[in-house]
mmCIF file of C-alpha atoms in Angstrom:
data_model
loop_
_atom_site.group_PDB
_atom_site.id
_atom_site.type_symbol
_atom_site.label_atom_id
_atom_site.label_comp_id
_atom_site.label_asym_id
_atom_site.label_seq_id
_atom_site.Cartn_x
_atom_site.Cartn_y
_atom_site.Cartn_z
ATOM 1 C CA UNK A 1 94.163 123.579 61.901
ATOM 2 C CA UNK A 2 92.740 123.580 65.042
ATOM 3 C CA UNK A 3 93.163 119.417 65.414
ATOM 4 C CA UNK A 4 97.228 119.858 64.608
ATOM 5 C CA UNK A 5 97.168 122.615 67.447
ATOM 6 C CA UNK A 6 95.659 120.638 69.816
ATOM 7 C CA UNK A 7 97.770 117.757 69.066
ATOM 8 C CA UNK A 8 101.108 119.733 68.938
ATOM 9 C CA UNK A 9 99.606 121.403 72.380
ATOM 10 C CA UNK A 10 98.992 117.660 73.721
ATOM 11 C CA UNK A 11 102.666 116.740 72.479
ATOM 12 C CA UNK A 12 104.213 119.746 73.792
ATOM 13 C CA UNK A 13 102.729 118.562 77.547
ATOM 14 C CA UNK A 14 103.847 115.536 77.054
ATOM 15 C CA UNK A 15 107.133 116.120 76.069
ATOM 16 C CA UNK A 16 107.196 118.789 79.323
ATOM 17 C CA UNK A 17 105.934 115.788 81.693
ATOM 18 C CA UNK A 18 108.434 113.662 80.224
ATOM 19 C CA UNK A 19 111.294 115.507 80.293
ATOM 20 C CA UNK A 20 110.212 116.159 84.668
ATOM 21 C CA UNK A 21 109.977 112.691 85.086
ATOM 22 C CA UNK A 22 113.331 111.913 83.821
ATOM 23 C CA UNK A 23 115.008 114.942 85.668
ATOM 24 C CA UNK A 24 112.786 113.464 89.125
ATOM 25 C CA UNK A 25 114.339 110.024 88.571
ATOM 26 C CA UNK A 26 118.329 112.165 87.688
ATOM 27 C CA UNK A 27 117.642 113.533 90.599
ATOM 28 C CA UNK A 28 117.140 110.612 92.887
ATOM 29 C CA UNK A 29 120.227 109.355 91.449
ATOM 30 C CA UNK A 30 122.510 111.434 93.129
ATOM 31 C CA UNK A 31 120.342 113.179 96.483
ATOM 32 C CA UNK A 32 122.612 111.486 99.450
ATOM 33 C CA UNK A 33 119.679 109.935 101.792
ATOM 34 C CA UNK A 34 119.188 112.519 104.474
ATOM 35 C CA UNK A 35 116.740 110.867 106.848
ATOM 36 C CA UNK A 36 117.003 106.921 108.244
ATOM 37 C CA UNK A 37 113.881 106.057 110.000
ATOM 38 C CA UNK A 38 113.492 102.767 111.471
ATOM 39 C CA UNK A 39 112.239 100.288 109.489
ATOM 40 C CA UNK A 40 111.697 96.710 111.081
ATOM 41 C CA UNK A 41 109.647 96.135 114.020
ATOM 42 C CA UNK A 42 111.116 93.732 117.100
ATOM 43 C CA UNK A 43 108.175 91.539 118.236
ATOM 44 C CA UNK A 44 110.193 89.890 121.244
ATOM 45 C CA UNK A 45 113.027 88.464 122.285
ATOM 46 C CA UNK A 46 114.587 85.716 124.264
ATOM 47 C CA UNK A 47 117.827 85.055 126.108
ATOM 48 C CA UNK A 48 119.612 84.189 122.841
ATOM 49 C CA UNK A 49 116.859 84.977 120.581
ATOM 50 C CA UNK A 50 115.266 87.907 118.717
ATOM 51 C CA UNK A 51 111.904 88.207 117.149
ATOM 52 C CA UNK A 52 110.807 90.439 114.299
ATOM 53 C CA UNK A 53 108.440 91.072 111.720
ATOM 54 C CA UNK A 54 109.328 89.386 108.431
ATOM 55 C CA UNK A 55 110.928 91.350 105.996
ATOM 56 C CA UNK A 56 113.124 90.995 102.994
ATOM 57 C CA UNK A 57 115.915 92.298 105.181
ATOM 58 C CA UNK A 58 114.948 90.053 108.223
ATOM 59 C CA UNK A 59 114.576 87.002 106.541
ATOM 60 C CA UNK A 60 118.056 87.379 104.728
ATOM 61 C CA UNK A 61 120.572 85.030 105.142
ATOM 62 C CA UNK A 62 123.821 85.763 107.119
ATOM 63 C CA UNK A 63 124.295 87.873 110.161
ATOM 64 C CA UNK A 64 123.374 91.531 110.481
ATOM 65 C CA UNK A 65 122.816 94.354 113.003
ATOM 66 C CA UNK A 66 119.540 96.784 114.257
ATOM 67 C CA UNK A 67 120.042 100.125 115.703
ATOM 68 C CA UNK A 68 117.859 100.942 118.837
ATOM 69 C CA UNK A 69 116.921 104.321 120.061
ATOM 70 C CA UNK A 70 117.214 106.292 117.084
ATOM 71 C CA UNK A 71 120.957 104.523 116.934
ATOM 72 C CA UNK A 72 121.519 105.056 120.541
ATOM 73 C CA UNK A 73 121.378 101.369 121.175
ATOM 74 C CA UNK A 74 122.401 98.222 118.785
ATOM 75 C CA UNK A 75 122.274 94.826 118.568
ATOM 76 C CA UNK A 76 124.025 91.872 116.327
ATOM 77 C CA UNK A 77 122.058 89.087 115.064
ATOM 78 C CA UNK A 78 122.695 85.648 113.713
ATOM 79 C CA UNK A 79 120.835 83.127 111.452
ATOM 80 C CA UNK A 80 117.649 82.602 110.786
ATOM 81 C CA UNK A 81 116.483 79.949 113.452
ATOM 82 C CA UNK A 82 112.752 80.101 112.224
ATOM 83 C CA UNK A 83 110.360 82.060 109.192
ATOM 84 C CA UNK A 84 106.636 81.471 110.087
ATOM 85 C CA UNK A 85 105.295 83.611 106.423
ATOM 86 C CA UNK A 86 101.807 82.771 107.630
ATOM 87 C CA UNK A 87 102.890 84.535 111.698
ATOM 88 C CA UNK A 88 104.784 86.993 109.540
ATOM 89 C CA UNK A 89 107.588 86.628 111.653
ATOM 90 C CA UNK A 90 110.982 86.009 112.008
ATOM 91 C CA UNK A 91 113.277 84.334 114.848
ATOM 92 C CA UNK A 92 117.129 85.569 114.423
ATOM 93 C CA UNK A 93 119.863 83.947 116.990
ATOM 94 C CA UNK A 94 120.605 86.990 119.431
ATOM 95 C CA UNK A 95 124.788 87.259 118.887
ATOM 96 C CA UNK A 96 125.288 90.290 121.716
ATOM 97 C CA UNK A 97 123.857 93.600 122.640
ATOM 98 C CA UNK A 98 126.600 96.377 122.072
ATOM 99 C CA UNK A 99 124.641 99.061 123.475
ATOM 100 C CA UNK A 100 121.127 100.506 124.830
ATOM 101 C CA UNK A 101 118.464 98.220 125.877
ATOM 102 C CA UNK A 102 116.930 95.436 123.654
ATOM 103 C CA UNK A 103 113.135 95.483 123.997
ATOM 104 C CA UNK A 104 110.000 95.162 121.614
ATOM 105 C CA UNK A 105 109.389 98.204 119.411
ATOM 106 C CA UNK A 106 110.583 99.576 115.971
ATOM 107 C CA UNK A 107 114.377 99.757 115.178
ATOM 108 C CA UNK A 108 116.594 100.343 111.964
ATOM 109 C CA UNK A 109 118.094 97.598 110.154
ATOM 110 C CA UNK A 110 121.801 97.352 109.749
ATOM 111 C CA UNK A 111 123.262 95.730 107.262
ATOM 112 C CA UNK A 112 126.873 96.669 108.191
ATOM 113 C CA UNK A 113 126.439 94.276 111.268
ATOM 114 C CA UNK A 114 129.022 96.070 113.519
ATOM 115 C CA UNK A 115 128.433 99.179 114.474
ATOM 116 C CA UNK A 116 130.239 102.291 116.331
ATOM 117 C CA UNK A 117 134.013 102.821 115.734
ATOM 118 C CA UNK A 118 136.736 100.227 115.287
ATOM 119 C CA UNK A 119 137.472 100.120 119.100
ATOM 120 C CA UNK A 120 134.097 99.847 120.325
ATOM 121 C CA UNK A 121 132.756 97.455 117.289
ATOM 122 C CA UNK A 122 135.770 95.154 117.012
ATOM 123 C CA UNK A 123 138.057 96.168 120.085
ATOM 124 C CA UNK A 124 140.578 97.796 118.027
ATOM 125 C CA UNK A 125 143.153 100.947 118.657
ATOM 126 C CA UNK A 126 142.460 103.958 116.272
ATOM 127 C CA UNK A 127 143.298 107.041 115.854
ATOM 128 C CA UNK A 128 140.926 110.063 114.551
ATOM 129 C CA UNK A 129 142.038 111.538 111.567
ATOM 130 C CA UNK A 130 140.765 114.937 109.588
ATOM 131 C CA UNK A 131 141.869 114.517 106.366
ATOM 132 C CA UNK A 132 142.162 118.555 104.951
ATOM 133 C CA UNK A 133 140.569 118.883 101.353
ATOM 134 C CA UNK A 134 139.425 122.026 99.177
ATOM 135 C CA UNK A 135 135.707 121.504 100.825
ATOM 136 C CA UNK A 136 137.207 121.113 104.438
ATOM 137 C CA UNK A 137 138.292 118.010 106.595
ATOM 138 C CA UNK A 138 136.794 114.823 105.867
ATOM 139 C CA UNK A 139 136.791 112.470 109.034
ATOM 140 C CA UNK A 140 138.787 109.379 108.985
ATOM 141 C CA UNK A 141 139.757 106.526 111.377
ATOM 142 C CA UNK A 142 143.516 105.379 111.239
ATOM 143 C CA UNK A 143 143.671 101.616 112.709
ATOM 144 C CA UNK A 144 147.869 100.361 112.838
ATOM 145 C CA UNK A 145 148.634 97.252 112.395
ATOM 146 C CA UNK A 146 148.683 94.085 114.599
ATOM 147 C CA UNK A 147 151.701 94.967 116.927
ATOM 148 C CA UNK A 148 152.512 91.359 116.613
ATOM 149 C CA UNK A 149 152.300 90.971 112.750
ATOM 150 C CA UNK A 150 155.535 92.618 110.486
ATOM 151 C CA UNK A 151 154.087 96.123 109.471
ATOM 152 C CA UNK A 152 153.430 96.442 105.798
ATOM 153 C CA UNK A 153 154.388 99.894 104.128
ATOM 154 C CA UNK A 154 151.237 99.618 102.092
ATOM 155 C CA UNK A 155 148.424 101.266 103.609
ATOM 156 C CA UNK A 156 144.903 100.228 103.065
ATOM 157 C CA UNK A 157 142.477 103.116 101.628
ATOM 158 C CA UNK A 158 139.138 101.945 102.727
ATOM 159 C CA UNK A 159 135.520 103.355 101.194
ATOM 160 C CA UNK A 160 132.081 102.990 101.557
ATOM 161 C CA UNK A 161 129.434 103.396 98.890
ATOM 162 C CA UNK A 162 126.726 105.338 98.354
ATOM 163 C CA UNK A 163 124.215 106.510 101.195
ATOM 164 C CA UNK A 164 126.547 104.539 103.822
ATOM 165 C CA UNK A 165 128.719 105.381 106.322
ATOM 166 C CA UNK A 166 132.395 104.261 107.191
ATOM 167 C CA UNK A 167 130.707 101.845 109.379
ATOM 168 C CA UNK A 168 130.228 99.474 106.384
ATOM 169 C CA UNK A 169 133.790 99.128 106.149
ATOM 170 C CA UNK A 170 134.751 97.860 109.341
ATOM 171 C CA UNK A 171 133.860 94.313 108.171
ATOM 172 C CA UNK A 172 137.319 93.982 106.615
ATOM 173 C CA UNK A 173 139.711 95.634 109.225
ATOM 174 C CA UNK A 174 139.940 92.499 111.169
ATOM 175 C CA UNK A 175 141.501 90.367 108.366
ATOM 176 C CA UNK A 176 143.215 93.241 107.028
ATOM 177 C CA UNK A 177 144.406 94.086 110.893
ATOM 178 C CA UNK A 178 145.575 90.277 111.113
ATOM 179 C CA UNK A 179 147.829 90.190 107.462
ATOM 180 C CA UNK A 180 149.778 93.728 109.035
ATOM 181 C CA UNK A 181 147.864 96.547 107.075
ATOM 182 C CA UNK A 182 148.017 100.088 108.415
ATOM 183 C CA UNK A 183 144.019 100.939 107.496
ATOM 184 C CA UNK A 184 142.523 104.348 106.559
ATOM 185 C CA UNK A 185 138.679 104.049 106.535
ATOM 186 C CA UNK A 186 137.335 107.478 104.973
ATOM 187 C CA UNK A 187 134.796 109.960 103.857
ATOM 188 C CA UNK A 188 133.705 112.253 101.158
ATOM 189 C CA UNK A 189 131.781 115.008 100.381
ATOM 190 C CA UNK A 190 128.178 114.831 101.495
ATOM 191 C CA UNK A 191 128.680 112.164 103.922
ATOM 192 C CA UNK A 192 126.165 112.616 106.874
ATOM 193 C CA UNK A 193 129.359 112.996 108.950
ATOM 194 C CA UNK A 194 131.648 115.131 106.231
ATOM 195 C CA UNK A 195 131.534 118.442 104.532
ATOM 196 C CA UNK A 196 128.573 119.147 101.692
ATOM 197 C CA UNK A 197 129.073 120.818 98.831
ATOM 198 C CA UNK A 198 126.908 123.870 97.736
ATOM 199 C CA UNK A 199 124.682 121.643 95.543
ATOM 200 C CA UNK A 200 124.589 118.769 98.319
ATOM 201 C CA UNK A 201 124.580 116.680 95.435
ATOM 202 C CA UNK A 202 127.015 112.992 94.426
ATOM 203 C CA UNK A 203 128.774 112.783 91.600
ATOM 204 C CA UNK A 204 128.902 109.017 91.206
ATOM 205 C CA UNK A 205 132.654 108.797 91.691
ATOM 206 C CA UNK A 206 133.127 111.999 89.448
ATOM 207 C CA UNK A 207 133.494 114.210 92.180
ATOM 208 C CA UNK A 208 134.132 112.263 95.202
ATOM 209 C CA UNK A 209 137.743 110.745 94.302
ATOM 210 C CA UNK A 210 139.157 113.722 94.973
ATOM 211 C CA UNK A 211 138.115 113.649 98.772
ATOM 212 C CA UNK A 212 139.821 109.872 98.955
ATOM 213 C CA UNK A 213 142.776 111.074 96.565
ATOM 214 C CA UNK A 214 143.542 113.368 99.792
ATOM 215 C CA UNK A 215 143.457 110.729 102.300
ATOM 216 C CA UNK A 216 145.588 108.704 99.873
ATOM 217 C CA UNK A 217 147.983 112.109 99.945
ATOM 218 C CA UNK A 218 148.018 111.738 103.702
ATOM 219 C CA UNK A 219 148.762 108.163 103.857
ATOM 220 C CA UNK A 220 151.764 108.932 101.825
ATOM 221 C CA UNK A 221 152.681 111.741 104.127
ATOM 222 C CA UNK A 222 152.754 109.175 106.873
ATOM 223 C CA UNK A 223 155.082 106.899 105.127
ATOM 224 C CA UNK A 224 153.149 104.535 102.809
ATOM 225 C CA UNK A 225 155.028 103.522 100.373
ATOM 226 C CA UNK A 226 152.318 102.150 98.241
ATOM 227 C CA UNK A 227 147.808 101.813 98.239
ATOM 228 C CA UNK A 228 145.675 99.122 98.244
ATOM 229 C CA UNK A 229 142.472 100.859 97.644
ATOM 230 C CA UNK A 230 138.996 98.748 98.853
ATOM 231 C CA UNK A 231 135.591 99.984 97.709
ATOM 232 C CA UNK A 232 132.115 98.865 98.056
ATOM 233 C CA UNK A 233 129.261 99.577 95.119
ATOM 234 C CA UNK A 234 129.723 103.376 94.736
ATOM 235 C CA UNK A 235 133.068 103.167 96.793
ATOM 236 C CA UNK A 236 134.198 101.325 93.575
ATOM 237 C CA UNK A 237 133.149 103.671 90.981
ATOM 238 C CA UNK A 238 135.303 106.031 93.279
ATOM 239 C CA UNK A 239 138.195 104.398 94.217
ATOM 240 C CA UNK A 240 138.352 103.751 90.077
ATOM 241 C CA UNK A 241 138.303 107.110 89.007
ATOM 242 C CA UNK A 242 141.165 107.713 91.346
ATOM 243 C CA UNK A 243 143.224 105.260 90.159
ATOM 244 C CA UNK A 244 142.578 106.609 86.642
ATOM 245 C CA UNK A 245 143.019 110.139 87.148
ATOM 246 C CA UNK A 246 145.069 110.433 90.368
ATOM 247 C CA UNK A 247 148.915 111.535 90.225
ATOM 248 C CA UNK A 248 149.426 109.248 93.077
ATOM 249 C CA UNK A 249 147.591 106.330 90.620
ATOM 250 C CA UNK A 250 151.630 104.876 90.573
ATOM 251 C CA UNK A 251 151.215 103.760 94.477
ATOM 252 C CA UNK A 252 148.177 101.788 94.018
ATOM 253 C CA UNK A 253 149.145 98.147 94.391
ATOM 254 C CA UNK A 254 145.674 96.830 93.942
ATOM 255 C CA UNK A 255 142.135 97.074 94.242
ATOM 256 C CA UNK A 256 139.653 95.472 95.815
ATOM 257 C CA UNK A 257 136.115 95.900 95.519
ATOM 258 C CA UNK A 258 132.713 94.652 96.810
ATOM 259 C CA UNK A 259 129.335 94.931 94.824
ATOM 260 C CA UNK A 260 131.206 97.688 92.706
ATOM 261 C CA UNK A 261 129.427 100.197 90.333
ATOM 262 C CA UNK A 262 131.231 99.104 87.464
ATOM 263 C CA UNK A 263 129.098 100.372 84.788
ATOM 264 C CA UNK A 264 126.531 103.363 86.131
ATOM 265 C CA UNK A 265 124.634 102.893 82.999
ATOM 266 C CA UNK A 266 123.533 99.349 83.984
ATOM 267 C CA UNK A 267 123.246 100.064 87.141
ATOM 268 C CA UNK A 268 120.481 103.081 86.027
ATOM 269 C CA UNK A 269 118.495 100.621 83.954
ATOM 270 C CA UNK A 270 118.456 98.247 86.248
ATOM 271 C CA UNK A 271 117.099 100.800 88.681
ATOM 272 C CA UNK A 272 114.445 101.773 86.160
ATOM 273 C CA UNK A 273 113.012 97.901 85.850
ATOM 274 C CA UNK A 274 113.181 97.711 89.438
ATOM 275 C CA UNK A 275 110.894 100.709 89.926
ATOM 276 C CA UNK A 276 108.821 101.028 86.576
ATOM 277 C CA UNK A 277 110.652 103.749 85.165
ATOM 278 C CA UNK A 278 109.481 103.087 81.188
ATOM 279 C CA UNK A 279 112.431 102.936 79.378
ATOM 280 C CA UNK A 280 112.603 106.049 77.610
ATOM 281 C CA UNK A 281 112.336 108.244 80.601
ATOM 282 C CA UNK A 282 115.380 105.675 81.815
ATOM 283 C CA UNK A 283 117.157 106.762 78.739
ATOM 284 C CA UNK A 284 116.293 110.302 78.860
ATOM 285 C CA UNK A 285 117.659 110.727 82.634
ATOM 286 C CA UNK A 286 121.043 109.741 81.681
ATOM 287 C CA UNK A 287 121.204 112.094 78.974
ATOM 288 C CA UNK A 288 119.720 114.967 81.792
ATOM 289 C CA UNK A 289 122.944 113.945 84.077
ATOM 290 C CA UNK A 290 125.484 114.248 81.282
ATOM 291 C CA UNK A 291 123.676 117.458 79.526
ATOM 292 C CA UNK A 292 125.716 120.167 80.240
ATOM 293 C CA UNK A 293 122.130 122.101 80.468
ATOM 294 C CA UNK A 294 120.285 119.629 82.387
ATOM 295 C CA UNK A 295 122.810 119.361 85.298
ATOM 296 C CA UNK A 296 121.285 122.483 86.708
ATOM 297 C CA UNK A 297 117.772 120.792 86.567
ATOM 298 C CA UNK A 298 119.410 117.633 88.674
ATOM 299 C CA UNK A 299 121.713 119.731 91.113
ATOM 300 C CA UNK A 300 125.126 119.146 90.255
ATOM 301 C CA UNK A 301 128.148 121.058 89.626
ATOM 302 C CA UNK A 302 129.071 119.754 86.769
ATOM 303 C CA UNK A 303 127.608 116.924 83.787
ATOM 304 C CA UNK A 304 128.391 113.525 84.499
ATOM 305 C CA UNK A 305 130.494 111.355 81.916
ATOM 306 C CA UNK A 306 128.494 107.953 81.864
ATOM 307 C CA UNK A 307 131.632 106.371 79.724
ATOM 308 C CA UNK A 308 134.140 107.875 81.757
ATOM 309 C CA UNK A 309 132.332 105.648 84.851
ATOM 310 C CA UNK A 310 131.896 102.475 83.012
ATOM 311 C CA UNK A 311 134.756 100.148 83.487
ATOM 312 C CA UNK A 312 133.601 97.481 81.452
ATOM 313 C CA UNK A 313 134.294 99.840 77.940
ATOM 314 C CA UNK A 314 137.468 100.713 79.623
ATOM 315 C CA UNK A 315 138.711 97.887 81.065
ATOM 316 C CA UNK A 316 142.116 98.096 78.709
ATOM 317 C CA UNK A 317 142.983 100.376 80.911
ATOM 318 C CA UNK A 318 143.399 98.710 84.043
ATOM 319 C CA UNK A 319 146.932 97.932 84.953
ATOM 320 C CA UNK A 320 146.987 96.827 88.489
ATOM 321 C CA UNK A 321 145.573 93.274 90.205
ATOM 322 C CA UNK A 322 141.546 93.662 90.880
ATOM 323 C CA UNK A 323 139.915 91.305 93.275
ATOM 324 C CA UNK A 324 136.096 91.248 92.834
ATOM 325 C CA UNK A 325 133.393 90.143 95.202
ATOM 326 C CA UNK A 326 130.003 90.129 93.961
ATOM 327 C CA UNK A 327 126.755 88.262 94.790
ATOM 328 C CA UNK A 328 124.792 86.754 91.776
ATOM 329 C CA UNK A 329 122.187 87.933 93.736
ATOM 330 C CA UNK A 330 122.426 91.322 94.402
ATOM 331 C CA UNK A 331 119.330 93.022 93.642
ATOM 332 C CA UNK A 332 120.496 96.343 93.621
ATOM 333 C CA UNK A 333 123.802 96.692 91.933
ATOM 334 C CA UNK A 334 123.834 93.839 89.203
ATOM 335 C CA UNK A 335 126.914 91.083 89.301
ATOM 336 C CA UNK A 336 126.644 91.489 85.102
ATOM 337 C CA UNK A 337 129.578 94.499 84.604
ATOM 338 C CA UNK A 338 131.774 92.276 87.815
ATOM 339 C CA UNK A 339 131.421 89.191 85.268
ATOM 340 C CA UNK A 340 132.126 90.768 82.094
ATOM 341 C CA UNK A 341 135.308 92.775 83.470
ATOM 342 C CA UNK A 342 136.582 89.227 84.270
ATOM 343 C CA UNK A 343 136.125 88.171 81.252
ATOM 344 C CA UNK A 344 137.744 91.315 79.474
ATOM 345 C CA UNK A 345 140.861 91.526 81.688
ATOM 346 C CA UNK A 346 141.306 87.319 83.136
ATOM 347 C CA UNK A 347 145.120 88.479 83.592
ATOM 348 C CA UNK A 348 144.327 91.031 86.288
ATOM 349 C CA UNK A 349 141.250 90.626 87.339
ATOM 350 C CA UNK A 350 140.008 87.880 89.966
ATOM 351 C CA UNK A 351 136.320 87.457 89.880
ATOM 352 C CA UNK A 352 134.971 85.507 93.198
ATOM 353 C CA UNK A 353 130.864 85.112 92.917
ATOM 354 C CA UNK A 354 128.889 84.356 95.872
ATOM 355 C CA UNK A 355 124.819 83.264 95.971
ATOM 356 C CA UNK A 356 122.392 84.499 97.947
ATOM 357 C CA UNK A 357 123.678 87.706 99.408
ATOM 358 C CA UNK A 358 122.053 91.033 98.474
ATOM 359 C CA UNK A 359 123.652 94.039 97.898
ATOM 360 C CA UNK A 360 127.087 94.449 99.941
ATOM 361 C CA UNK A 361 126.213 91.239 102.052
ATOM 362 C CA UNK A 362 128.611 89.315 100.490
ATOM 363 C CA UNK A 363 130.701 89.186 104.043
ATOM 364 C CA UNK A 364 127.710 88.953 105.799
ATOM 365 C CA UNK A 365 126.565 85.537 104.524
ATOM 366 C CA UNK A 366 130.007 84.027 104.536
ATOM 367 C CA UNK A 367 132.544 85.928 106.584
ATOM 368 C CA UNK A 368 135.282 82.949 107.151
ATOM 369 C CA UNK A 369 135.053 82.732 102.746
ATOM 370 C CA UNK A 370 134.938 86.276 102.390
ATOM 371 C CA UNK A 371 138.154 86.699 104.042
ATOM 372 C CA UNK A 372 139.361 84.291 103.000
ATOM 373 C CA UNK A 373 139.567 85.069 99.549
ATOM 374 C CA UNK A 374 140.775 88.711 100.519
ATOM 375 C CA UNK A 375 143.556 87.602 102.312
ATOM 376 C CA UNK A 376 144.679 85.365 99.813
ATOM 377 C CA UNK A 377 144.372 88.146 96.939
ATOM 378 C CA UNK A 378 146.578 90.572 98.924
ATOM 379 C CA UNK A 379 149.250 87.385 99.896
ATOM 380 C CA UNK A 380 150.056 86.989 96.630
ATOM 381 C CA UNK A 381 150.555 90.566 95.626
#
């Protein structure tokens, strides 16, 4: 007697621990990232070179940004002129200095590249907007289009994924700026820059497409006659549920989306692997997000519907053009779900890979092809 009471005692700890660990990892899930400290270190710098201490983000491929100052100050860098692994160092072609001073010291990596609004990243005339919604106003930048382009009545609804800000968008409002696209680049709830809700908590699209279903309303307001929505990784998952559950779903014209969270599922395993999550604690966190019990362990207002964010199961349901961009590479958000929605849905859905980007860098490694095939997606709408 005494042996089974230890050993139900022993399993009752370790069915305690357990069930901690998987509400820990839950809760990781869907905590916005509060703090950004720097992270690379500059080493030096030349007239038209830069540098740093070799990194997985230094030594990627394409052209990126670092914040100086604490973000007062930013620079744009190019290609990878030189990787000494043995120096631990890497030389980056110095593309301009935007702001602040460039000297040796730490800084804060930026994959976005540009940085600051659209008129002082990419010279371009925008308007502030506050877009009113049940939490408060969520900020918003309004770019017209080209004054020497024909003006589209489709507006652009533009959204960044998880963690970012609406400085990842601003990659695309050039080519979108060139083809005659008003633009509105927005926020949601919990956005370093927006309103929080009580819990401070995301939703993984559940939650958030309301925020960008009002800044679709106000696009409306303003005379668009139809949407275009464009979402990267989490942006996706939210620009999908608003298409799906939206009354304004019949002005979407088409979607595009970059690294999308297609399937949250996958994307939670694959987040488990990457950070040796066994895979019954993996398992057991996505049952603590959609529990109706354990949603007050995580933080959130209300459970999470795994199947209601995985587009691959529903992909029947799609009835508008989807353009896809998605690196085979992408270590954070796998290209698997991108792939197998093409496959599902070939009549709607265009599927362009890309190698050797990581997550959201797709534009980054290849800007001219990137918007290239954008442009010709939304020319043939």
């Amino acid at each position: 007697m005494r042996s089974a009471a230890v050993f139900a005692g022993a399993a009752l700890i370790a069915g305690v621990a357990a069930s901690a660990a998987a509400t820990y990892f839950a809760r990781l899930v869907v905590s916005p990232r509060r703090s950004r400290p720097d992270d690379v270190e500059i080493l030096g710098y030349g007239t038209d070179t830069v540098i740093l201490r070799s990194g997985a983000d230094t030594a990627a491929p394409g052209r990126f940004g670092v914040w100086l100052d604490g973000g007062r100050g930013h620079v744009r860098l190019g290609p990878v002129v030189d990787h000494d692994p043995y120096a631990g160092t890497v030389t980056r072609t110095l593309l301009g200095v935007d702001s602040g001073t460039l000297r040796a010291g730490p800084g804060r990596w930026n994959q976005y590249y540009y940085a600051g609004t659209p008129k002082t990243a990419l010279g371009l005339t925008y308007h502030d907007v506050g877009v009113p919604t049940t939490i408060g106003p969520m900020p918003a930048w309004y770019v017209p289009p080209h004054p020497d382009v024909p003006a589209r009545d489709t507006w652009v609804i533009l959204v960044h994924g998880r963690g970012a800000t609406r400085e990842e968008c601003l990659r695309a409002l050039p080519v979108l700026h060139r083809l005659g696209f008003p633009t509105l680049t927005v926020s949601y709830r919990n956005d370093a820059e927006a309103e929080e809700v009580p819990t401070g908590r995301y939703h993984l699209g559940e939650a958030e497409w309301r925020d960008v279903q009002e800044a679709a309303a106000h696009a409306v307001r303003q005379g668009a006659q139809g949407l275009i929505l464009f979402g990267w990784s989490m942006g996706g998952a939210i620009t999908l549920q608003l298409l799906a559950r939206s009354p304004l779903a019949d002005r979407v014209r088409a979607v595009v989306l970059d690294a999308p969270v297609l399937d949250w599922r996958d994307v939670l395993r694959h987040q488990a692997r990457m950070n040796r999550v066994p895979t019954p604690l993996g398992r057991l966190s996505e049952s603590v997000l959609e529990h109706r019990h354990g949603r007050r362990l995580v933080g959130i207002e209300t459970p999470l519907s795994l199947d209601r964010l995985d587009w691959v199961g529903r992909a029947a349901e799609l009835s508008v053009p989807v353009l896809v961009l998605h690196s085979e590479d992408d270590e954070y958000v796998p290209v698997g779900p991108s792939r197998a929605l093409a496959r599902a849905r070939p009549e709607i859905v265009t599927f362009v890979p890309s190698f050797g980007a990581r997550h959201t860098q797709e534009w980054n490694l290849d800007p001219q092809s990137w918007e290239t095939a954008v442009a010709r997606f939304l020319l043939e709408l």
